[in-house]
Amino acid sequence: MTSYSYRNAGVDIEAGDALVKAIGPLAAATRRAGVMGGLGGFGALFDLKATGYRDPLLVAATDGVGTKLKLAIETGRHDTVGIDLVAMNVNDLVVQGAEPLFFLDYFASGKLEVGVAAAVIAGIAEGCRQAGCALIGGETAEMPGLYAPGDYDLAGFTVGAVERDALLSGAGVAAGDVLLGIASSGFHSNGFSLVRKIVSGEGFALDAAAPFAPGQSLGEALLTPTRIYVKSCLAAIRAGGVKALAHITGSGIVGNLPRVLPEGVTARLDAAAWTLSPAIAWAAQVARLGPAELASTFNCGLGMIAVVAADRVEAVTAVLRAEGETVTTIGRIESGTGEAQVVIDGSAGTWGQEAAWRV
């Protein structure tokens, strides 16, 4: 007679317990004001009053890393996608003026490999450290038959707070305001279904030298983690004059910037004012991507765009640069009609195009 057990069905409870023990110190290192208790409870506790807010609004976000995970799995490099996971969440909070307070993660695989999971979660803890938020809990799911051997998936969830009178809504954006572009570190965590198709379709090997990043393999360079803008953008907001922030993720500049603009305005950008990041410029060249495809798929070298009052541009730029950001004036807000619009103008030679163009 066959004897059944959870283990021979493919689920290893002991491996899960070992992972919890391994990540305990990582989570503890992200502790901040408001954290109550540690890992292992059914729910994670956080004391909002202990953070010192007087009239706070809570802001929540959830996101994943997408098919960039396939590159981590294929290269065996799992230490940076956790940073991506945190970045994609906390950068969405800061655009509303919110400070990320805590983070929870979800890690799912067919068979739990403790070393892989621990490397991923170490990256999550590093991302939380960069963002100043606490890793207070999560879930590790082992689901044999649902994921292929070696595959895993990630999701994250974060909660932040902003004082009610400091919420960034973009409602005050008006003609004459200036657009500041804050540089990205590469593709971040968007467009990787296209990136992976370019790599395979053009015959590039992930372990070969990266054409755009001396000293790195292609796989290593493509896995450069998403930049976390929390501390720099919060500093800029405190300096005064920031009216809106747009996190440039999936759907690119043309899809994300309008989300923080009111009706009746047009954001006009000069593509010659900044350069595509080397990774994106490489993809554009080898895959023969036009400006419309680039601007609606990738961040094009700008991970964040700030809308700033004209008389505060120098001060805000100085604060962002002091925080380590590369900042460029990329355009202005103009009067428009109807829904908010984004127009990007490129001169001949910009983004590798022979003739002038407009998106």
mmCIF file of C-alpha atoms in Angstrom:
data_model
loop_
_atom_site.group_PDB
_atom_site.id
_atom_site.type_symbol
_atom_site.label_atom_id
_atom_site.label_comp_id
_atom_site.label_asym_id
_atom_site.label_seq_id
_atom_site.Cartn_x
_atom_site.Cartn_y
_atom_site.Cartn_z
ATOM 1 C CA MET A 1 0.000 0.000 0.000
ATOM 2 C CA THR A 2 1.371 3.422 -0.940
ATOM 3 C CA SER A 3 2.192 5.738 1.933
ATOM 4 C CA TYR A 4 1.728 9.432 1.287
ATOM 5 C CA SER A 5 3.327 12.487 2.902
ATOM 6 C CA TYR A 6 3.586 16.194 2.228
ATOM 7 C CA ARG A 7 7.317 15.724 1.584
ATOM 8 C CA ASN A 8 6.898 13.099 -1.135
ATOM 9 C CA ALA A 9 4.197 15.289 -2.656
ATOM 10 C CA GLY A 10 6.945 17.828 -3.182
ATOM 11 C CA VAL A 11 6.631 20.222 -0.225
ATOM 12 C CA ASP A 12 9.490 20.447 2.272
ATOM 13 C CA ILE A 13 8.358 22.115 5.509
ATOM 14 C CA GLU A 14 11.843 21.853 6.995
ATOM 15 C CA ALA A 15 13.328 23.811 4.092
ATOM 16 C CA GLY A 16 10.801 26.570 4.719
ATOM 17 C CA ASP A 17 11.702 26.668 8.400
ATOM 18 C CA ALA A 18 15.390 26.850 7.479
ATOM 19 C CA LEU A 19 14.712 29.807 5.199
ATOM 20 C CA VAL A 20 12.849 31.699 7.936
ATOM 21 C CA LYS A 21 15.848 31.252 10.227
ATOM 22 C CA ALA A 22 18.241 32.356 7.497
ATOM 23 C CA ILE A 23 16.399 35.572 6.697
ATOM 24 C CA GLY A 24 15.688 36.605 10.275
ATOM 25 C CA PRO A 25 18.876 38.694 10.605
ATOM 26 C CA LEU A 26 18.245 40.277 7.185
ATOM 27 C CA ALA A 27 14.812 41.471 8.245
ATOM 28 C CA ALA A 28 16.081 42.629 11.620
ATOM 29 C CA ALA A 29 18.657 44.843 9.892
ATOM 30 C CA THR A 30 15.831 46.840 8.250
ATOM 31 C CA ARG A 31 14.095 47.617 11.546
ATOM 32 C CA ARG A 32 12.816 51.192 11.917
ATOM 33 C CA ALA A 33 10.518 53.214 14.176
ATOM 34 C CA GLY A 34 7.082 51.633 14.243
ATOM 35 C CA VAL A 35 8.116 47.994 13.874
ATOM 36 C CA MET A 36 6.619 45.673 16.472
ATOM 37 C CA GLY A 37 7.877 42.118 16.953
ATOM 38 C CA GLY A 38 9.705 40.017 14.375
ATOM 39 C CA LEU A 39 9.075 37.431 11.679
ATOM 40 C CA GLY A 40 7.014 34.315 12.232
ATOM 41 C CA GLY A 41 3.634 35.582 13.336
ATOM 42 C CA PHE A 42 0.417 35.162 11.396
ATOM 43 C CA GLY A 43 0.360 38.904 10.762
ATOM 44 C CA ALA A 44 2.952 41.668 10.972
ATOM 45 C CA LEU A 45 2.399 44.559 13.358
ATOM 46 C CA PHE A 46 3.357 48.191 12.797
ATOM 47 C CA ASP A 47 2.718 51.131 15.127
ATOM 48 C CA LEU A 48 1.982 54.154 12.936
ATOM 49 C CA LYS A 49 1.837 56.492 15.912
ATOM 50 C CA ALA A 50 5.467 55.690 16.735
ATOM 51 C CA THR A 51 6.591 57.173 13.405
ATOM 52 C CA GLY A 52 5.623 60.695 14.498
ATOM 53 C CA TYR A 53 3.031 61.553 11.863
ATOM 54 C CA ARG A 54 0.350 63.979 13.040
ATOM 55 C CA ASP A 55 -2.348 63.620 10.330
ATOM 56 C CA PRO A 56 -1.176 60.838 8.036
ATOM 57 C CA LEU A 57 -2.673 59.339 4.934
ATOM 58 C CA LEU A 58 -1.654 55.757 4.174
ATOM 59 C CA VAL A 59 -0.495 54.954 0.661
ATOM 60 C CA ALA A 60 -0.167 51.345 -0.529
ATOM 61 C CA ALA A 61 1.406 49.767 -3.600
ATOM 62 C CA THR A 62 1.972 46.277 -4.942
ATOM 63 C CA ASP A 63 4.124 45.154 -7.859
ATOM 64 C CA GLY A 64 6.451 42.464 -9.146
ATOM 65 C CA VAL A 65 9.628 42.184 -11.190
ATOM 66 C CA GLY A 66 8.185 40.658 -14.357
ATOM 67 C CA THR A 67 10.160 38.564 -16.808
ATOM 68 C CA LYS A 68 13.459 40.046 -15.654
ATOM 69 C CA LEU A 69 13.272 37.079 -13.270
ATOM 70 C CA LYS A 70 13.963 34.772 -16.219
ATOM 71 C CA LEU A 71 17.359 36.422 -16.684
ATOM 72 C CA ALA A 72 18.162 35.915 -13.000
ATOM 73 C CA ILE A 73 17.197 32.252 -13.290
ATOM 74 C CA GLU A 74 19.090 31.714 -16.551
ATOM 75 C CA THR A 75 22.270 33.387 -15.262
ATOM 76 C CA GLY A 76 22.063 32.003 -11.722
ATOM 77 C CA ARG A 77 22.351 35.535 -10.319
ATOM 78 C CA HIS A 78 19.641 36.034 -7.719
ATOM 79 C CA ASP A 79 21.070 38.788 -5.507
ATOM 80 C CA THR A 80 19.668 41.875 -7.264
ATOM 81 C CA VAL A 81 16.075 41.094 -8.287
ATOM 82 C CA GLY A 82 15.015 41.634 -4.680
ATOM 83 C CA ILE A 83 16.211 45.229 -4.972
ATOM 84 C CA ASP A 84 14.103 45.517 -8.127
ATOM 85 C CA LEU A 85 11.074 44.234 -6.253
ATOM 86 C CA VAL A 86 11.371 46.857 -3.534
ATOM 87 C CA ALA A 87 12.189 49.631 -6.000
ATOM 88 C CA MET A 88 9.146 49.032 -8.170
ATOM 89 C CA ASN A 89 6.940 49.398 -5.116
ATOM 90 C CA VAL A 90 8.545 52.199 -3.115
ATOM 91 C CA ASN A 91 9.155 54.401 -6.158
ATOM 92 C CA ASP A 92 5.407 54.288 -6.752
ATOM 93 C CA LEU A 93 4.811 55.552 -3.213
ATOM 94 C CA VAL A 94 7.233 58.447 -3.244
ATOM 95 C CA VAL A 95 5.583 60.041 -6.283
ATOM 96 C CA GLN A 96 2.678 60.879 -3.971
ATOM 97 C CA GLY A 97 5.033 62.318 -1.377
ATOM 98 C CA ALA A 98 4.820 59.225 0.815
ATOM 99 C CA GLU A 99 7.597 57.745 2.923
ATOM 100 C CA PRO A 100 7.650 53.920 2.679
ATOM 101 C CA LEU A 101 7.183 52.427 6.146
ATOM 102 C CA PHE A 102 7.148 48.682 5.702
ATOM 103 C CA PHE A 103 7.382 45.977 3.066
ATOM 104 C CA LEU A 104 6.123 42.406 2.657
ATOM 105 C CA ASP A 105 7.225 39.921 0.006
ATOM 106 C CA TYR A 106 5.815 36.814 -1.641
ATOM 107 C CA PHE A 107 8.213 34.181 -3.017
ATOM 108 C CA ALA A 108 6.749 31.206 -4.884
ATOM 109 C CA SER A 109 8.471 28.220 -6.500
ATOM 110 C CA GLY A 110 7.843 24.607 -7.441
ATOM 111 C CA LYS A 111 10.554 23.384 -5.087
ATOM 112 C CA LEU A 112 12.126 25.638 -2.493
ATOM 113 C CA GLU A 113 15.871 26.051 -2.910
ATOM 114 C CA VAL A 114 16.933 27.721 0.319
ATOM 115 C CA GLY A 115 20.117 29.246 -1.114
ATOM 116 C CA VAL A 116 18.294 30.851 -4.035
ATOM 117 C CA ALA A 117 15.457 32.147 -1.872
ATOM 118 C CA ALA A 118 17.880 33.512 0.711
ATOM 119 C CA ALA A 119 19.819 35.389 -1.997
ATOM 120 C CA VAL A 120 16.607 36.905 -3.348
ATOM 121 C CA ILE A 121 15.434 37.966 0.097
ATOM 122 C CA ALA A 122 18.861 39.401 0.900
ATOM 123 C CA GLY A 123 18.288 41.666 -2.104
ATOM 124 C CA ILE A 124 14.863 42.594 -0.774
ATOM 125 C CA ALA A 125 16.425 43.523 2.564
ATOM 126 C CA GLU A 126 19.032 45.656 0.778
ATOM 127 C CA GLY A 127 16.290 47.420 -1.171
ATOM 128 C CA CYS A 128 14.421 48.100 2.062
ATOM 129 C CA ARG A 129 17.606 49.497 3.598
ATOM 130 C CA GLN A 130 18.051 51.859 0.644
ATOM 131 C CA ALA A 131 14.418 52.967 0.899
ATOM 132 C CA GLY A 132 14.399 53.302 4.680
ATOM 133 C CA CYS A 133 11.488 50.908 5.154
ATOM 134 C CA ALA A 134 11.246 47.762 7.261
ATOM 135 C CA LEU A 135 10.902 44.224 5.935
ATOM 136 C CA ILE A 136 8.313 42.982 8.421
ATOM 137 C CA GLY A 137 6.920 39.823 6.858
ATOM 138 C CA GLY A 138 6.135 37.774 3.803
ATOM 139 C CA GLU A 139 5.160 34.399 2.424
ATOM 140 C CA THR A 140 7.200 31.577 0.935
ATOM 141 C CA ALA A 141 5.037 29.231 -1.140
ATOM 142 C CA GLU A 142 6.199 25.862 -2.461
ATOM 143 C CA MET A 143 3.845 24.662 -5.189
ATOM 144 C CA PRO A 144 5.068 21.589 -7.072
ATOM 145 C CA GLY A 145 3.503 21.215 -10.492
ATOM 146 C CA LEU A 146 2.692 24.901 -10.854
ATOM 147 C CA TYR A 147 6.230 26.159 -11.582
ATOM 148 C CA ALA A 148 8.880 24.551 -13.775
ATOM 149 C CA PRO A 149 12.022 23.285 -11.997
ATOM 150 C CA GLY A 150 14.239 26.236 -11.074
ATOM 151 C CA ASP A 151 11.567 28.851 -11.734
ATOM 152 C CA TYR A 152 10.210 31.202 -9.112
ATOM 153 C CA ASP A 153 8.035 34.291 -8.924
ATOM 154 C CA LEU A 154 8.090 37.387 -6.750
ATOM 155 C CA ALA A 155 5.539 39.923 -5.620
ATOM 156 C CA GLY A 156 5.864 42.779 -3.160
ATOM 157 C CA PHE A 157 3.580 44.977 -1.128
ATOM 158 C CA THR A 158 4.453 48.194 0.657
ATOM 159 C CA VAL A 159 2.674 50.767 2.800
ATOM 160 C CA GLY A 160 3.808 54.352 3.283
ATOM 161 C CA ALA A 161 2.525 57.516 4.898
ATOM 162 C CA VAL A 162 2.298 61.176 3.980
ATOM 163 C CA GLU A 163 0.920 64.096 5.934
ATOM 164 C CA ARG A 164 -2.491 65.020 4.544
ATOM 165 C CA ASP A 165 -1.395 68.550 3.631
ATOM 166 C CA ALA A 166 1.779 67.287 1.904
ATOM 167 C CA LEU A 167 0.163 64.842 -0.529
ATOM 168 C CA LEU A 168 1.464 65.247 -4.100
ATOM 169 C CA SER A 169 -1.472 65.076 -6.487
ATOM 170 C CA GLY A 170 -0.263 67.114 -9.478
ATOM 171 C CA ALA A 171 -3.355 69.310 -9.279
ATOM 172 C CA GLY A 172 -1.251 72.467 -9.089
ATOM 173 C CA VAL A 173 0.783 71.771 -12.229
ATOM 174 C CA ALA A 174 0.492 74.704 -14.639
ATOM 175 C CA ALA A 175 1.998 76.215 -17.768
ATOM 176 C CA GLY A 176 5.511 77.477 -17.113
ATOM 177 C CA ASP A 177 6.491 74.672 -14.735
ATOM 178 C CA VAL A 178 9.747 72.914 -15.554
ATOM 179 C CA LEU A 179 10.367 69.206 -16.138
ATOM 180 C CA LEU A 180 13.430 67.694 -14.487
ATOM 181 C CA GLY A 181 14.588 64.249 -15.599
ATOM 182 C CA ILE A 182 16.295 62.014 -13.035
ATOM 183 C CA ALA A 183 18.530 59.377 -14.612
ATOM 184 C CA SER A 184 17.735 55.679 -14.526
ATOM 185 C CA SER A 185 20.257 52.874 -14.041
ATOM 186 C CA GLY A 186 19.157 51.080 -17.213
ATOM 187 C CA PHE A 187 16.038 49.147 -18.116
ATOM 188 C CA HIS A 188 14.975 48.967 -14.467
ATOM 189 C CA SER A 189 12.274 46.250 -14.372
ATOM 190 C CA ASN A 190 10.194 46.972 -17.453
ATOM 191 C CA GLY A 191 10.236 45.834 -21.052
ATOM 192 C CA PHE A 192 12.129 42.607 -20.407
ATOM 193 C CA SER A 193 9.865 40.483 -22.582
ATOM 194 C CA LEU A 194 11.166 42.626 -25.456
ATOM 195 C CA VAL A 195 14.739 42.687 -24.103
ATOM 196 C CA ARG A 196 14.836 38.892 -23.838
ATOM 197 C CA LYS A 197 13.409 38.574 -27.347
ATOM 198 C CA ILE A 198 16.150 40.880 -28.665
ATOM 199 C CA VAL A 199 18.849 38.867 -26.888
ATOM 200 C CA SER A 200 17.621 35.534 -28.247
ATOM 201 C CA GLY A 201 16.575 36.819 -31.663
ATOM 202 C CA GLU A 202 19.907 38.534 -32.337
ATOM 203 C CA GLY A 203 21.941 35.610 -31.003
ATOM 204 C CA PHE A 204 23.545 37.249 -27.966
ATOM 205 C CA ALA A 205 24.902 35.038 -25.183
ATOM 206 C CA LEU A 206 24.198 36.140 -21.616
ATOM 207 C CA ASP A 207 27.690 35.072 -20.489
ATOM 208 C CA ALA A 208 29.418 37.072 -23.262
ATOM 209 C CA ALA A 209 30.838 40.542 -22.659
ATOM 210 C CA ALA A 210 28.198 43.254 -22.537
ATOM 211 C CA PRO A 211 28.593 45.588 -25.572
ATOM 212 C CA PHE A 212 27.482 48.574 -23.482
ATOM 213 C CA ALA A 213 29.046 47.824 -20.070
ATOM 214 C CA PRO A 214 32.812 47.172 -20.033
ATOM 215 C CA GLY A 215 33.868 44.560 -17.501
ATOM 216 C CA GLN A 216 30.445 42.949 -17.192
ATOM 217 C CA SER A 217 28.752 40.032 -18.894
ATOM 218 C CA LEU A 218 25.569 40.793 -20.801
ATOM 219 C CA GLY A 219 23.465 38.956 -18.233
ATOM 220 C CA GLU A 220 25.081 40.804 -15.346
ATOM 221 C CA ALA A 221 24.608 44.187 -17.035
ATOM 222 C CA LEU A 222 20.957 43.514 -17.875
ATOM 223 C CA LEU A 223 20.334 42.598 -14.237
ATOM 224 C CA THR A 224 21.481 46.016 -12.992
ATOM 225 C CA PRO A 225 18.835 46.755 -10.363
ATOM 226 C CA THR A 226 16.211 49.462 -10.509
ATOM 227 C CA ARG A 227 17.335 52.684 -8.874
ATOM 228 C CA ILE A 228 15.514 53.573 -5.660
ATOM 229 C CA TYR A 229 14.587 57.267 -5.586
ATOM 230 C CA VAL A 230 12.932 57.477 -2.176
ATOM 231 C CA LYS A 231 15.486 59.421 -0.149
ATOM 232 C CA SER A 232 16.429 61.831 -2.939
ATOM 233 C CA CYS A 233 12.838 62.595 -3.932
ATOM 234 C CA LEU A 234 11.682 63.051 -0.335
ATOM 235 C CA ALA A 235 14.549 65.521 0.145
ATOM 236 C CA ALA A 236 13.498 67.373 -3.012
ATOM 237 C CA ILE A 237 9.888 67.529 -1.853
ATOM 238 C CA ARG A 238 10.970 68.929 1.520
ATOM 239 C CA ALA A 239 12.974 71.616 -0.290
ATOM 240 C CA GLY A 240 9.741 72.977 -1.779
ATOM 241 C CA GLY A 241 8.619 73.556 -5.342
ATOM 242 C CA VAL A 242 8.016 69.962 -6.475
ATOM 243 C CA LYS A 243 4.453 69.825 -7.846
ATOM 244 C CA ALA A 244 4.409 66.276 -9.211
ATOM 245 C CA LEU A 245 6.589 63.211 -9.681
ATOM 246 C CA ALA A 246 6.187 60.455 -12.271
ATOM 247 C CA HIS A 247 7.831 57.046 -11.894
ATOM 248 C CA ILE A 248 8.672 55.927 -15.438
ATOM 249 C CA THR A 249 7.839 52.236 -15.633
ATOM 250 C CA GLY A 250 5.902 50.065 -18.101
ATOM 251 C CA SER A 251 4.431 52.098 -21.009
ATOM 252 C CA GLY A 252 7.393 54.451 -20.759
ATOM 253 C CA ILE A 253 7.444 58.239 -20.654
ATOM 254 C CA VAL A 254 4.331 58.720 -22.777
ATOM 255 C CA GLY A 255 2.280 56.377 -20.615
ATOM 256 C CA ASN A 256 3.395 57.458 -17.156
ATOM 257 C CA LEU A 257 3.949 61.215 -17.183
ATOM 258 C CA PRO A 258 0.290 62.023 -18.047
ATOM 259 C CA ARG A 259 -0.836 60.136 -14.920
ATOM 260 C CA VAL A 260 0.356 63.001 -12.691
ATOM 261 C CA LEU A 261 -0.770 65.911 -14.872
ATOM 262 C CA PRO A 262 -4.117 67.730 -14.693
ATOM 263 C CA GLU A 263 -6.349 68.342 -17.704
ATOM 264 C CA GLY A 264 -5.509 71.272 -19.909
ATOM 265 C CA VAL A 265 -1.726 70.979 -19.993
ATOM 266 C CA THR A 266 0.889 69.541 -22.344
ATOM 267 C CA ALA A 267 4.288 68.314 -21.204
ATOM 268 C CA ARG A 268 6.782 69.108 -23.965
ATOM 269 C CA LEU A 269 10.130 67.319 -23.752
ATOM 270 C CA ASP A 270 13.324 67.859 -25.737
ATOM 271 C CA ALA A 271 14.904 64.448 -26.305
ATOM 272 C CA ALA A 272 18.265 66.077 -27.056
ATOM 273 C CA ALA A 273 18.397 67.358 -23.463
ATOM 274 C CA TRP A 274 19.341 63.926 -22.134
ATOM 275 C CA THR A 275 20.831 60.718 -23.462
ATOM 276 C CA LEU A 276 19.427 57.217 -23.576
ATOM 277 C CA SER A 277 21.080 55.011 -20.976
ATOM 278 C CA PRO A 278 23.754 52.803 -22.623
ATOM 279 C CA ALA A 279 21.704 49.610 -22.250
ATOM 280 C CA ILE A 280 18.631 51.127 -23.876
ATOM 281 C CA ALA A 281 20.685 52.771 -26.630
ATOM 282 C CA TRP A 282 22.196 49.349 -27.378
ATOM 283 C CA ALA A 283 18.771 47.723 -27.575
ATOM 284 C CA ALA A 284 17.499 50.520 -29.804
ATOM 285 C CA GLN A 285 20.379 50.056 -32.221
ATOM 286 C CA VAL A 286 20.483 46.268 -32.477
ATOM 287 C CA ALA A 287 16.693 45.879 -32.596
ATOM 288 C CA ARG A 288 16.117 48.915 -34.819
ATOM 289 C CA LEU A 289 13.594 50.447 -32.421
ATOM 290 C CA GLY A 290 12.046 53.785 -33.353
ATOM 291 C CA PRO A 291 11.294 56.662 -30.973
ATOM 292 C CA ALA A 292 7.613 55.753 -30.580
ATOM 293 C CA GLU A 293 8.467 52.194 -29.525
ATOM 294 C CA LEU A 294 11.178 53.376 -27.155
ATOM 295 C CA ALA A 295 9.078 56.092 -25.513
ATOM 296 C CA SER A 296 6.134 53.754 -24.915
ATOM 297 C CA THR A 297 8.144 50.739 -23.685
ATOM 298 C CA PHE A 298 11.272 51.836 -21.803
ATOM 299 C CA ASN A 299 12.187 54.644 -19.413
ATOM 300 C CA CYS A 300 14.646 55.949 -22.074
ATOM 301 C CA GLY A 301 17.187 56.891 -19.400
ATOM 302 C CA LEU A 302 14.770 58.675 -17.027
ATOM 303 C CA GLY A 303 13.606 56.682 -14.026
ATOM 304 C CA MET A 304 11.729 59.610 -12.535
ATOM 305 C CA ILE A 305 10.438 62.927 -13.878
ATOM 306 C CA ALA A 306 9.729 65.858 -11.556
ATOM 307 C CA VAL A 307 7.457 68.793 -12.349
ATOM 308 C CA VAL A 308 8.897 71.819 -10.530
ATOM 309 C CA ALA A 309 7.894 75.466 -10.166
ATOM 310 C CA ALA A 310 10.177 77.571 -12.367
ATOM 311 C CA ASP A 311 11.574 79.616 -9.480
ATOM 312 C CA ARG A 312 12.594 76.461 -7.570
ATOM 313 C CA VAL A 313 14.408 74.579 -10.326
ATOM 314 C CA GLU A 314 17.944 75.455 -9.199
ATOM 315 C CA ALA A 315 17.238 74.635 -5.563
ATOM 316 C CA VAL A 316 15.521 71.317 -6.313
ATOM 317 C CA THR A 317 18.237 70.345 -8.800
ATOM 318 C CA ALA A 318 20.912 71.060 -6.197
ATOM 319 C CA VAL A 319 19.155 68.912 -3.593
ATOM 320 C CA LEU A 320 18.754 65.989 -5.983
ATOM 321 C CA ARG A 321 22.390 66.173 -7.060
ATOM 322 C CA ALA A 322 23.515 66.328 -3.439
ATOM 323 C CA GLU A 323 21.585 63.080 -2.938
ATOM 324 C CA GLY A 324 23.562 61.450 -5.750
ATOM 325 C CA GLU A 325 21.135 61.833 -8.639
ATOM 326 C CA THR A 326 21.961 62.821 -12.209
ATOM 327 C CA VAL A 327 19.449 65.568 -13.061
ATOM 328 C CA THR A 328 18.699 67.383 -16.312
ATOM 329 C CA THR A 329 16.144 69.988 -17.372
ATOM 330 C CA ILE A 330 14.241 68.161 -20.100
ATOM 331 C CA GLY A 331 11.257 70.361 -20.909
ATOM 332 C CA ARG A 332 8.336 72.481 -19.759
ATOM 333 C CA ILE A 333 4.640 72.412 -19.122
ATOM 334 C CA GLU A 334 2.558 74.298 -21.700
ATOM 335 C CA SER A 335 -1.118 75.134 -21.920
ATOM 336 C CA GLY A 336 -3.193 72.559 -23.707
ATOM 337 C CA THR A 337 -6.772 71.410 -24.168
ATOM 338 C CA GLY A 338 -8.603 68.371 -22.893
ATOM 339 C CA GLU A 339 -6.702 65.468 -21.383
ATOM 340 C CA ALA A 340 -3.050 65.934 -20.410
ATOM 341 C CA GLN A 341 -0.662 65.312 -23.287
ATOM 342 C CA VAL A 342 3.031 64.442 -23.600
ATOM 343 C CA VAL A 343 5.024 65.490 -26.667
ATOM 344 C CA ILE A 344 8.658 64.483 -27.170
ATOM 345 C CA ASP A 345 10.633 66.285 -29.867
ATOM 346 C CA GLY A 346 13.853 64.870 -31.251
ATOM 347 C CA SER A 347 16.305 66.576 -33.576
ATOM 348 C CA ALA A 348 18.221 64.746 -36.298
ATOM 349 C CA GLY A 349 20.675 62.313 -34.710
ATOM 350 C CA THR A 350 18.780 62.065 -31.426
ATOM 351 C CA TRP A 351 18.121 58.467 -30.309
ATOM 352 C CA GLY A 352 19.946 57.293 -33.433
ATOM 353 C CA GLN A 353 17.410 58.723 -35.889
ATOM 354 C CA GLU A 354 18.564 60.318 -39.162
ATOM 355 C CA ALA A 355 15.770 62.896 -39.346
ATOM 356 C CA ALA A 356 13.967 65.049 -36.783
ATOM 357 C CA TRP A 357 11.018 63.321 -35.137
ATOM 358 C CA ARG A 358 8.130 63.826 -32.751
ATOM 359 C CA VAL A 359 6.305 61.363 -30.465
#
